[in-house]
GROMACS .gro file of C-alpha atoms in nm:
model
  409
    1UNK     CA    1   0.000   0.000   0.000
    2UNK     CA    2   0.138   0.341  -0.095
    3UNK     CA    3   0.197   0.623   0.152
    4UNK     CA    4  -0.092   0.823   0.004
    5UNK     CA    5  -0.331   0.529   0.037
    6UNK     CA    6  -0.225   0.469   0.399
    7UNK     CA    7  -0.277   0.836   0.477
    8UNK     CA    8  -0.622   0.828   0.316
    9UNK     CA    9  -0.721   0.521   0.519
   10UNK     CA   10  -0.595   0.683   0.839
   11UNK     CA   11  -0.787   1.003   0.778
   12UNK     CA   12  -1.099   0.808   0.678
   13UNK     CA   13  -1.088   0.623   1.008
   14UNK     CA   14  -1.067   0.953   1.201
   15UNK     CA   15  -1.324   1.204   1.064
   16UNK     CA   16  -1.218   1.477   1.306
   17UNK     CA   17  -0.860   1.459   1.183
   18UNK     CA   18  -0.983   1.475   0.824
   19UNK     CA   19  -1.194   1.783   0.897
   20UNK     CA   20  -0.900   1.951   1.072
   21UNK     CA   21  -0.675   1.880   0.775
   22UNK     CA   22  -0.939   2.017   0.538
   23UNK     CA   23  -0.977   2.332   0.750
   24UNK     CA   24  -0.600   2.387   0.739
   25UNK     CA   25  -0.593   2.337   0.361
   26UNK     CA   26  -0.882   2.582   0.310
   27UNK     CA   27  -0.707   2.838   0.531
   28UNK     CA   28  -0.390   2.807   0.324
   29UNK     CA   29  -0.587   2.851   0.001
   30UNK     CA   30  -0.774   3.156   0.134
   31UNK     CA   31  -0.459   3.324   0.263
   32UNK     CA   32  -0.276   3.252  -0.062
   33UNK     CA   33  -0.568   3.389  -0.261
   34UNK     CA   34  -0.578   3.704  -0.054
   35UNK     CA   35  -0.232   3.807  -0.185
   36UNK     CA   36  -0.354   3.812  -0.544
   37UNK     CA   37  -0.475   4.132  -0.702
   38UNK     CA   38  -0.752   4.049  -0.950
   39UNK     CA   39  -0.760   4.403  -1.085
   40UNK     CA   40  -0.396   4.450  -1.189
   41UNK     CA   41  -0.311   4.606  -1.524
   42UNK     CA   42  -0.218   4.266  -1.660
   43UNK     CA   43  -0.499   4.069  -1.495
   44UNK     CA   44  -0.453   3.860  -1.180
   45UNK     CA   45  -0.108   3.915  -1.030
   46UNK     CA   46   0.062   3.798  -0.711
   47UNK     CA   47   0.248   3.970  -0.425
   48UNK     CA   48   0.096   4.307  -0.507
   49UNK     CA   49  -0.101   4.355  -0.187
   50UNK     CA   50  -0.115   4.248   0.173
   51UNK     CA   51  -0.450   4.134   0.320
   52UNK     CA   52  -0.598   4.339   0.604
   53UNK     CA   53  -0.583   4.213   0.959
   54UNK     CA   54  -0.963   4.185   0.973
   55UNK     CA   55  -0.959   3.969   0.661
   56UNK     CA   56  -0.700   3.739   0.815
   57UNK     CA   57  -0.912   3.706   1.129
   58UNK     CA   58  -1.223   3.631   0.925
   59UNK     CA   59  -1.036   3.370   0.724
   60UNK     CA   60  -0.908   3.207   1.043
   61UNK     CA   61  -1.257   3.199   1.197
   62UNK     CA   62  -1.413   3.054   0.880
   63UNK     CA   63  -1.144   2.785   0.850
   64UNK     CA   64  -1.164   2.697   1.221
   65UNK     CA   65  -1.540   2.651   1.193
   66UNK     CA   66  -1.489   2.388   0.920
   67UNK     CA   67  -1.321   2.159   1.174
   68UNK     CA   68  -1.669   2.104   1.324
   69UNK     CA   69  -1.861   2.071   0.997
   70UNK     CA   70  -1.969   1.707   1.055
   71UNK     CA   71  -2.093   1.771   1.409
   72UNK     CA   72  -2.306   2.079   1.338
   73UNK     CA   73  -2.323   2.148   0.962
   74UNK     CA   74  -2.595   2.416   0.980
   75UNK     CA   75  -2.419   2.604   1.260
   76UNK     CA   76  -2.091   2.594   1.069
   77UNK     CA   77  -2.269   2.723   0.759
   78UNK     CA   78  -2.412   3.010   0.963
   79UNK     CA   79  -2.069   3.104   1.100
   80UNK     CA   80  -1.892   3.088   0.765
   81UNK     CA   81  -2.180   3.273   0.600
   82UNK     CA   82  -2.154   3.553   0.853
   83UNK     CA   83  -1.778   3.598   0.811
   84UNK     CA   84  -1.827   3.593   0.433
   85UNK     CA   85  -2.088   3.871   0.459
   86UNK     CA   86  -1.858   4.080   0.679
   87UNK     CA   87  -1.572   4.035   0.434
   88UNK     CA   88  -1.795   4.128   0.139
   89UNK     CA   89  -1.887   4.455   0.310
   90UNK     CA   90  -1.549   4.556   0.460
   91UNK     CA   91  -1.291   4.399   0.229
   92UNK     CA   92  -1.133   4.622  -0.037
   93UNK     CA   93  -1.037   4.425  -0.231
   94UNK     CA   94  -1.214   4.122  -0.081
   95UNK     CA   95  -1.030   3.812   0.040
   96UNK     CA   96  -1.176   3.473  -0.067
   97UNK     CA   97  -1.344   3.407   0.270
   98UNK     CA   98  -1.651   3.280   0.086
   99UNK     CA   99  -1.456   2.959   0.016
  100UNK     CA  100  -1.528   2.843   0.371
  101UNK     CA  101  -1.902   2.905   0.319
  102UNK     CA  102  -1.896   2.700  -0.004
  103UNK     CA  103  -1.738   2.404   0.181
  104UNK     CA  104  -1.991   2.439   0.464
  105UNK     CA  105  -2.282   2.448   0.215
  106UNK     CA  106  -2.145   2.133   0.049
  107UNK     CA  107  -2.142   1.960   0.388
  108UNK     CA  108  -2.502   2.058   0.460
  109UNK     CA  109  -2.617   1.927   0.122
  110UNK     CA  110  -2.423   1.601   0.165
  111UNK     CA  111  -2.552   1.530   0.517
  112UNK     CA  112  -2.919   1.636   0.496
  113UNK     CA  113  -3.208   1.575   0.259
  114UNK     CA  114  -3.290   1.737  -0.074
  115UNK     CA  115  -3.563   1.977   0.050
  116UNK     CA  116  -3.325   2.111   0.316
  117UNK     CA  117  -3.054   2.148   0.054
  118UNK     CA  118  -3.285   2.349  -0.171
  119UNK     CA  119  -3.399   2.581   0.107
  120UNK     CA  120  -3.058   2.636   0.265
  121UNK     CA  121  -2.877   2.653  -0.070
  122UNK     CA  122  -3.109   2.914  -0.221
  123UNK     CA  123  -3.098   3.121   0.097
  124UNK     CA  124  -2.717   3.109   0.113
  125UNK     CA  125  -2.679   3.195  -0.256
  126UNK     CA  126  -2.924   3.483  -0.229
  127UNK     CA  127  -2.770   3.632   0.088
  128UNK     CA  128  -2.403   3.605  -0.012
  129UNK     CA  129  -2.459   3.718  -0.372
  130UNK     CA  130  -2.700   3.996  -0.271
  131UNK     CA  131  -2.465   4.135  -0.006
  132UNK     CA  132  -2.170   4.122  -0.246
  133UNK     CA  133  -2.366   4.311  -0.512
  134UNK     CA  134  -2.531   4.566  -0.286
  135UNK     CA  135  -2.267   4.648  -0.025
  136UNK     CA  136  -1.937   4.567  -0.196
  137UNK     CA  137  -1.701   4.825  -0.339
  138UNK     CA  138  -1.718   4.668  -0.685
  139UNK     CA  139  -1.998   4.718  -0.937
  140UNK     CA  140  -2.287   4.474  -0.886
  141UNK     CA  141  -2.215   4.307  -1.216
  142UNK     CA  142  -1.848   4.243  -1.135
  143UNK     CA  143  -1.707   3.900  -1.208
  144UNK     CA  144  -1.630   3.838  -0.839
  145UNK     CA  145  -1.999   3.883  -0.747
  146UNK     CA  146  -2.115   3.641  -1.014
  147UNK     CA  147  -1.847   3.397  -0.900
  148UNK     CA  148  -2.001   3.397  -0.550
  149UNK     CA  149  -2.333   3.289  -0.703
  150UNK     CA  150  -2.168   3.020  -0.916
  151UNK     CA  151  -1.951   2.868  -0.645
  152UNK     CA  152  -2.230   2.847  -0.388
  153UNK     CA  153  -2.448   2.675  -0.649
  154UNK     CA  154  -2.167   2.431  -0.730
  155UNK     CA  155  -2.117   2.351  -0.361
  156UNK     CA  156  -2.486   2.277  -0.306
  157UNK     CA  157  -2.510   2.066  -0.625
  158UNK     CA  158  -2.195   1.866  -0.546
  159UNK     CA  159  -2.312   1.793  -0.193
  160UNK     CA  160  -2.654   1.679  -0.316
  161UNK     CA  161  -2.490   1.452  -0.575
  162UNK     CA  162  -2.267   1.292  -0.311
  163UNK     CA  163  -2.565   1.238  -0.079
  164UNK     CA  164  -2.766   1.079  -0.362
  165UNK     CA  165  -2.478   0.847  -0.448
  166UNK     CA  166  -2.440   0.741  -0.086
  167UNK     CA  167  -2.813   0.671  -0.062
  168UNK     CA  168  -2.798   0.469  -0.385
  169UNK     CA  169  -2.503   0.261  -0.266
  170UNK     CA  170  -2.672   0.206   0.071
  171UNK     CA  171  -2.991   0.093  -0.100
  172UNK     CA  172  -2.795  -0.154  -0.313
  173UNK     CA  173  -2.617  -0.285  -0.005
  174UNK     CA  174  -2.946  -0.326   0.184
  175UNK     CA  175  -3.103  -0.508  -0.110
  176UNK     CA  176  -2.803  -0.739  -0.132
  177UNK     CA  177  -2.821  -0.813   0.242
  178UNK     CA  178  -3.196  -0.872   0.218
  179UNK     CA  179  -3.144  -1.105  -0.079
  180UNK     CA  180  -2.879  -1.294   0.118
  181UNK     CA  181  -3.112  -1.327   0.416
  182UNK     CA  182  -3.391  -1.442   0.184
  183UNK     CA  183  -3.165  -1.705   0.030
  184UNK     CA  184  -3.066  -1.832   0.373
  185UNK     CA  185  -3.429  -1.845   0.486
  186UNK     CA  186  -3.528  -2.025   0.167
  187UNK     CA  187  -3.246  -2.274   0.217
  188UNK     CA  188  -3.356  -2.337   0.576
  189UNK     CA  189  -3.717  -2.376   0.462
  190UNK     CA  190  -3.619  -2.627   0.193
  191UNK     CA  191  -3.411  -2.823   0.443
  192UNK     CA  192  -3.705  -2.833   0.684
  193UNK     CA  193  -3.941  -2.948   0.409
  194UNK     CA  194  -3.698  -3.219   0.299
  195UNK     CA  195  -3.656  -3.340   0.656
  196UNK     CA  196  -4.034  -3.353   0.694
  197UNK     CA  197  -4.075  -3.542   0.367
  198UNK     CA  198  -3.812  -3.799   0.463
  199UNK     CA  199  -3.969  -3.835   0.807
  200UNK     CA  200  -4.308  -3.904   0.644
  201UNK     CA  201  -4.158  -4.165   0.412
  202UNK     CA  202  -3.974  -4.339   0.694
  203UNK     CA  203  -4.286  -4.340   0.908
  204UNK     CA  204  -4.500  -4.487   0.631
  205UNK     CA  205  -4.248  -4.756   0.546
  206UNK     CA  206  -4.167  -4.855   0.903
  207UNK     CA  207  -4.525  -4.838   1.036
  208UNK     CA  208  -4.664  -5.051   0.753
  209UNK     CA  209  -4.405  -5.325   0.733
  210UNK     CA  210  -4.329  -5.352   1.105
  211UNK     CA  211  -4.702  -5.384   1.175
  212UNK     CA  212  -4.720  -5.671   0.927
  213UNK     CA  213  -4.409  -5.833   1.073
  214UNK     CA  214  -4.560  -5.803   1.420
  215UNK     CA  215  -4.885  -5.967   1.316
  216UNK     CA  216  -4.723  -6.252   1.123
  217UNK     CA  217  -4.473  -6.314   1.402
  218UNK     CA  218  -4.761  -6.338   1.648
  219UNK     CA  219  -4.941  -6.585   1.420
  220UNK     CA  220  -4.625  -6.796   1.384
  221UNK     CA  221  -4.570  -6.802   1.759
  222UNK     CA  222  -4.932  -6.903   1.819
  223UNK     CA  223  -4.941  -7.197   1.575
  224UNK     CA  224  -4.578  -7.307   1.595
  225UNK     CA  225  -4.649  -7.627   1.793
  226UNK     CA  226  -4.985  -7.736   1.649
  227UNK     CA  227  -4.963  -7.624   1.286
  228UNK     CA  228  -4.598  -7.592   1.180
  229UNK     CA  229  -4.693  -7.554   0.811
  230UNK     CA  230  -4.897  -7.242   0.884
  231UNK     CA  231  -4.619  -7.111   1.109
  232UNK     CA  232  -4.373  -7.164   0.827
  233UNK     CA  233  -4.599  -6.970   0.591
  234UNK     CA  234  -4.629  -6.687   0.846
  235UNK     CA  235  -4.252  -6.671   0.884
  236UNK     CA  236  -4.218  -6.653   0.506
  237UNK     CA  237  -4.450  -6.351   0.509
  238UNK     CA  238  -4.235  -6.201   0.787
  239UNK     CA  239  -3.926  -6.247   0.573
  240UNK     CA  240  -4.099  -6.092   0.269
  241UNK     CA  241  -4.229  -5.796   0.467
  242UNK     CA  242  -3.891  -5.733   0.625
  243UNK     CA  243  -3.720  -5.752   0.285
  244UNK     CA  244  -3.968  -5.501   0.143
  245UNK     CA  245  -3.910  -5.273   0.440
  246UNK     CA  246  -3.534  -5.289   0.390
  247UNK     CA  247  -3.570  -5.215   0.018
  248UNK     CA  248  -3.789  -4.910   0.078
  249UNK     CA  249  -3.565  -4.788   0.359
  250UNK     CA  250  -3.264  -4.826   0.131
  251UNK     CA  251  -3.439  -4.624  -0.139
  252UNK     CA  252  -3.541  -4.353   0.107
  253UNK     CA  253  -3.200  -4.326   0.269
  254UNK     CA  254  -3.044  -4.328  -0.077
  255UNK     CA  255  -3.206  -3.990  -0.136
  256UNK     CA  256  -2.962  -3.851   0.119
  257UNK     CA  257  -2.660  -3.957  -0.085
  258UNK     CA  258  -2.457  -3.709  -0.284
  259UNK     CA  259  -2.489  -3.720  -0.660
  260UNK     CA  260  -2.149  -3.887  -0.698
  261UNK     CA  261  -2.208  -4.162  -0.442
  262UNK     CA  262  -2.228  -4.519  -0.576
  263UNK     CA  263  -2.533  -4.739  -0.571
  264UNK     CA  264  -2.786  -4.457  -0.589
  265UNK     CA  265  -3.143  -4.592  -0.588
  266UNK     CA  266  -3.292  -4.646  -0.931
  267UNK     CA  267  -3.629  -4.794  -0.831
  268UNK     CA  268  -3.916  -4.548  -0.889
  269UNK     CA  269  -4.130  -4.434  -0.599
  270UNK     CA  270  -4.432  -4.660  -0.537
  271UNK     CA  271  -4.768  -4.559  -0.681
  272UNK     CA  272  -5.116  -4.692  -0.746
  273UNK     CA  273  -4.975  -4.939  -1.000
  274UNK     CA  274  -4.852  -5.136  -0.698
  275UNK     CA  275  -5.187  -5.126  -0.518
  276UNK     CA  276  -5.256  -5.497  -0.574
  277UNK     CA  277  -4.918  -5.587  -0.430
  278UNK     CA  278  -4.987  -5.367  -0.128
  279UNK     CA  279  -5.331  -5.519  -0.071
  280UNK     CA  280  -5.178  -5.867  -0.099
  281UNK     CA  281  -4.948  -5.800   0.195
  282UNK     CA  282  -5.251  -5.723   0.410
  283UNK     CA  283  -5.433  -6.032   0.286
  284UNK     CA  284  -5.137  -6.236   0.406
  285UNK     CA  285  -5.157  -6.055   0.742
  286UNK     CA  286  -5.521  -6.164   0.783
  287UNK     CA  287  -5.697  -5.840   0.687
  288UNK     CA  288  -5.966  -5.887   0.420
  289UNK     CA  289  -5.949  -5.593   0.178
  290UNK     CA  290  -6.185  -5.526  -0.111
  291UNK     CA  291  -6.066  -5.294  -0.387
  292UNK     CA  292  -6.283  -5.097  -0.628
  293UNK     CA  293  -6.117  -4.883  -0.893
  294UNK     CA  294  -6.266  -4.647  -1.151
  295UNK     CA  295  -5.955  -4.460  -1.256
  296UNK     CA  296  -5.856  -4.653  -1.566
  297UNK     CA  297  -5.634  -4.459  -1.803
  298UNK     CA  298  -5.561  -4.183  -1.552
  299UNK     CA  299  -5.197  -4.074  -1.541
  300UNK     CA  300  -5.109  -3.907  -1.215
  301UNK     CA  301  -4.813  -3.682  -1.138
  302UNK     CA  302  -4.545  -3.862  -0.940
  303UNK     CA  303  -4.618  -3.667  -0.621
  304UNK     CA  304  -4.992  -3.731  -0.641
  305UNK     CA  305  -4.940  -4.099  -0.724
  306UNK     CA  306  -4.708  -4.145  -0.428
  307UNK     CA  307  -4.944  -3.956  -0.197
  308UNK     CA  308  -5.238  -4.179  -0.297
  309UNK     CA  309  -5.032  -4.494  -0.240
  310UNK     CA  310  -4.904  -4.379   0.099
  311UNK     CA  311  -5.253  -4.274   0.214
  312UNK     CA  312  -5.392  -4.619   0.135
  313UNK     CA  313  -5.090  -4.786   0.294
  314UNK     CA  314  -5.117  -4.584   0.615
  315UNK     CA  315  -5.495  -4.618   0.636
  316UNK     CA  316  -5.480  -4.999   0.599
  317UNK     CA  317  -5.197  -5.016   0.851
  318UNK     CA  318  -5.415  -4.828   1.099
  319UNK     CA  319  -5.702  -5.068   1.029
  320UNK     CA  320  -5.478  -5.367   1.098
  321UNK     CA  321  -5.337  -5.210   1.414
  322UNK     CA  322  -5.644  -5.049   1.566
  323UNK     CA  323  -5.968  -5.187   1.418
  324UNK     CA  324  -5.964  -5.532   1.574
  325UNK     CA  325  -5.899  -5.886   1.460
  326UNK     CA  326  -6.227  -5.929   1.267
  327UNK     CA  327  -6.223  -5.599   1.083
  328UNK     CA  328  -6.263  -5.574   0.709
  329UNK     CA  329  -6.150  -5.289   0.484
  330UNK     CA  330  -6.267  -5.142   0.158
  331UNK     CA  331  -6.050  -4.934  -0.075
  332UNK     CA  332  -6.188  -4.729  -0.363
  333UNK     CA  333  -5.999  -4.518  -0.615
  334UNK     CA  334  -6.232  -4.315  -0.838
  335UNK     CA  335  -6.170  -4.045  -1.099
  336UNK     CA  336  -6.415  -3.757  -1.044
  337UNK     CA  337  -6.367  -3.471  -1.287
  338UNK     CA  338  -6.028  -3.305  -1.238
  339UNK     CA  339  -5.964  -3.500  -0.918
  340UNK     CA  340  -5.906  -3.853  -0.803
  341UNK     CA  341  -6.077  -3.962  -0.482
  342UNK     CA  342  -5.922  -4.222  -0.255
  343UNK     CA  343  -6.141  -4.374   0.016
  344UNK     CA  344  -6.052  -4.636   0.279
  345UNK     CA  345  -6.333  -4.773   0.500
  346UNK     CA  346  -6.333  -5.029   0.775
  347UNK     CA  347  -6.598  -5.182   0.998
  348UNK     CA  348  -6.374  -5.242   1.296
  349UNK     CA  349  -6.459  -5.185   1.658
  350UNK     CA  350  -6.115  -5.078   1.777
  351UNK     CA  351  -6.114  -5.348   2.044
  352UNK     CA  352  -5.758  -5.465   2.041
  353UNK     CA  353  -5.540  -5.424   1.739
  354UNK     CA  354  -5.171  -5.347   1.774
  355UNK     CA  355  -5.120  -5.105   2.059
  356UNK     CA  356  -5.489  -5.062   2.123
  357UNK     CA  357  -5.500  -4.693   2.044
  358UNK     CA  358  -5.739  -4.510   1.817
  359UNK     CA  359  -5.616  -4.391   1.480
  360UNK     CA  360  -5.613  -4.029   1.597
  361UNK     CA  361  -5.479  -4.081   1.948
  362UNK     CA  362  -5.153  -3.897   1.907
  363UNK     CA  363  -4.958  -4.092   1.645
  364UNK     CA  364  -4.810  -3.944   1.332
  365UNK     CA  365  -5.009  -4.146   1.077
  366UNK     CA  366  -5.304  -3.912   1.021
  367UNK     CA  367  -5.075  -3.609   1.050
  368UNK     CA  368  -4.848  -3.753   0.781
  369UNK     CA  369  -5.145  -3.823   0.553
  370UNK     CA  370  -5.273  -3.470   0.597
  371UNK     CA  371  -4.931  -3.323   0.520
  372UNK     CA  372  -4.903  -3.532   0.204
  373UNK     CA  373  -5.245  -3.424   0.084
  374UNK     CA  374  -5.175  -3.060   0.160
  375UNK     CA  375  -4.844  -3.079  -0.027
  376UNK     CA  376  -5.025  -3.171  -0.351
  377UNK     CA  377  -5.305  -2.914  -0.297
  378UNK     CA  378  -5.567  -3.173  -0.203
  379UNK     CA  379  -5.810  -3.223   0.086
  380UNK     CA  380  -5.834  -3.498   0.347
  381UNK     CA  381  -6.131  -3.598   0.563
  382UNK     CA  382  -6.101  -3.855   0.841
  383UNK     CA  383  -6.333  -3.966   1.116
  384UNK     CA  384  -6.543  -4.247   1.262
  385UNK     CA  385  -6.829  -4.392   1.061
  386UNK     CA  386  -7.188  -4.408   1.178
  387UNK     CA  387  -7.245  -4.754   1.320
  388UNK     CA  388  -6.876  -4.828   1.376
  389UNK     CA  389  -6.552  -4.822   1.186
  390UNK     CA  390  -6.338  -4.545   1.044
  391UNK     CA  391  -6.327  -4.353   0.716
  392UNK     CA  392  -6.037  -4.191   0.534
  393UNK     CA  393  -6.128  -3.986   0.228
  394UNK     CA  394  -5.873  -3.791   0.019
  395UNK     CA  395  -5.939  -3.573  -0.286
  396UNK     CA  396  -5.625  -3.528  -0.494
  397UNK     CA  397  -5.581  -3.324  -0.813
  398UNK     CA  398  -5.510  -3.529  -1.124
  399UNK     CA  399  -5.273  -3.262  -1.249
  400UNK     CA  400  -5.018  -3.081  -1.038
  401UNK     CA  401  -5.007  -2.702  -1.028
  402UNK     CA  402  -4.688  -2.704  -1.238
  403UNK     CA  403  -4.848  -2.914  -1.510
  404UNK     CA  404  -5.151  -2.686  -1.524
  405UNK     CA  405  -4.934  -2.376  -1.551
  406UNK     CA  406  -4.743  -2.519  -1.846
  407UNK     CA  407  -5.056  -2.589  -2.056
  408UNK     CA  408  -5.101  -2.345  -2.344
  409UNK     CA  409  -5.397  -2.110  -2.333
   0.00000   0.00000   0.00000
């Protein structure tokens, strides 16, 4: 870093020192300008006159006031304006005391707002130029009087331009910070949504398959001594259910892998095309399930297809766990206009399945179903049926919002 750059950084870190240095530089310029005679026979000449003592005092007061220009800009402008007026009236020829007023006016314009700049700038220009024209020893149309008007206008304009640039840069910085905060919030929101989605998938997979394993293991334990063939069949169903659970868990956990990791899952997410396979697992677990479908030829978005499958899976799992040993279930999938309706009914009494709790007694099954339906812009209705049993009814859109937005008008 050069010496000049280090000095600039030092002064920038200490505003008072910068203002003091500026005041000293302005004083030097005013004193040097006071030795020039603008009315010599050959134009502006140097070392032809000595400034009056009063002019030197006024220059010193105006320069000293500039050391406080950041703390009280309007007060400093008033002080420098007053000494400039006094010099305009008493100086013959005048010393350039008005330079301090121009610097003070620039500071006011740079540190306040535009309306204040207009009011204070016009007032300063009018007072200093008017006094110079009316009370000075020169003719009112003299070049020095017009220069007072021009320099005060330049000071106000430059200060306003600097203030506008600072406001513009600050606005850009604030927008960048807001955009950064928005990106961070969006990233956190996406992470939370992904965690929730994975939690739903894990719950559906584990709750369904472990419930089946539990039932089949109980059957095998009950008939192991008297009917070993049936126990063997039950254990085969346990092995099949556990293998399916491991496969779905592997696929779900595989979503957490990085793109370059090996053995990424390639099996598609389950959908209604696997409904018969799903119902078969419950048949093996001793739950009679009747299926009625009227959705032939309907192609569902992947998210809607998965949501329908998981809703049926969770609803049947709840039936097997909570509805009792003699319960029966009915599943219907029907296309109704722009929607597909999924309904799961049971006639159970809730007298001793699984953990003996009701489907809505605090577990995450119904909550997960509701979240899935909400995610695809559908509606879910659950509740007990008149005369006994439970009903789960979901209305899901056949087309996702993205697909509908992409259709041409």
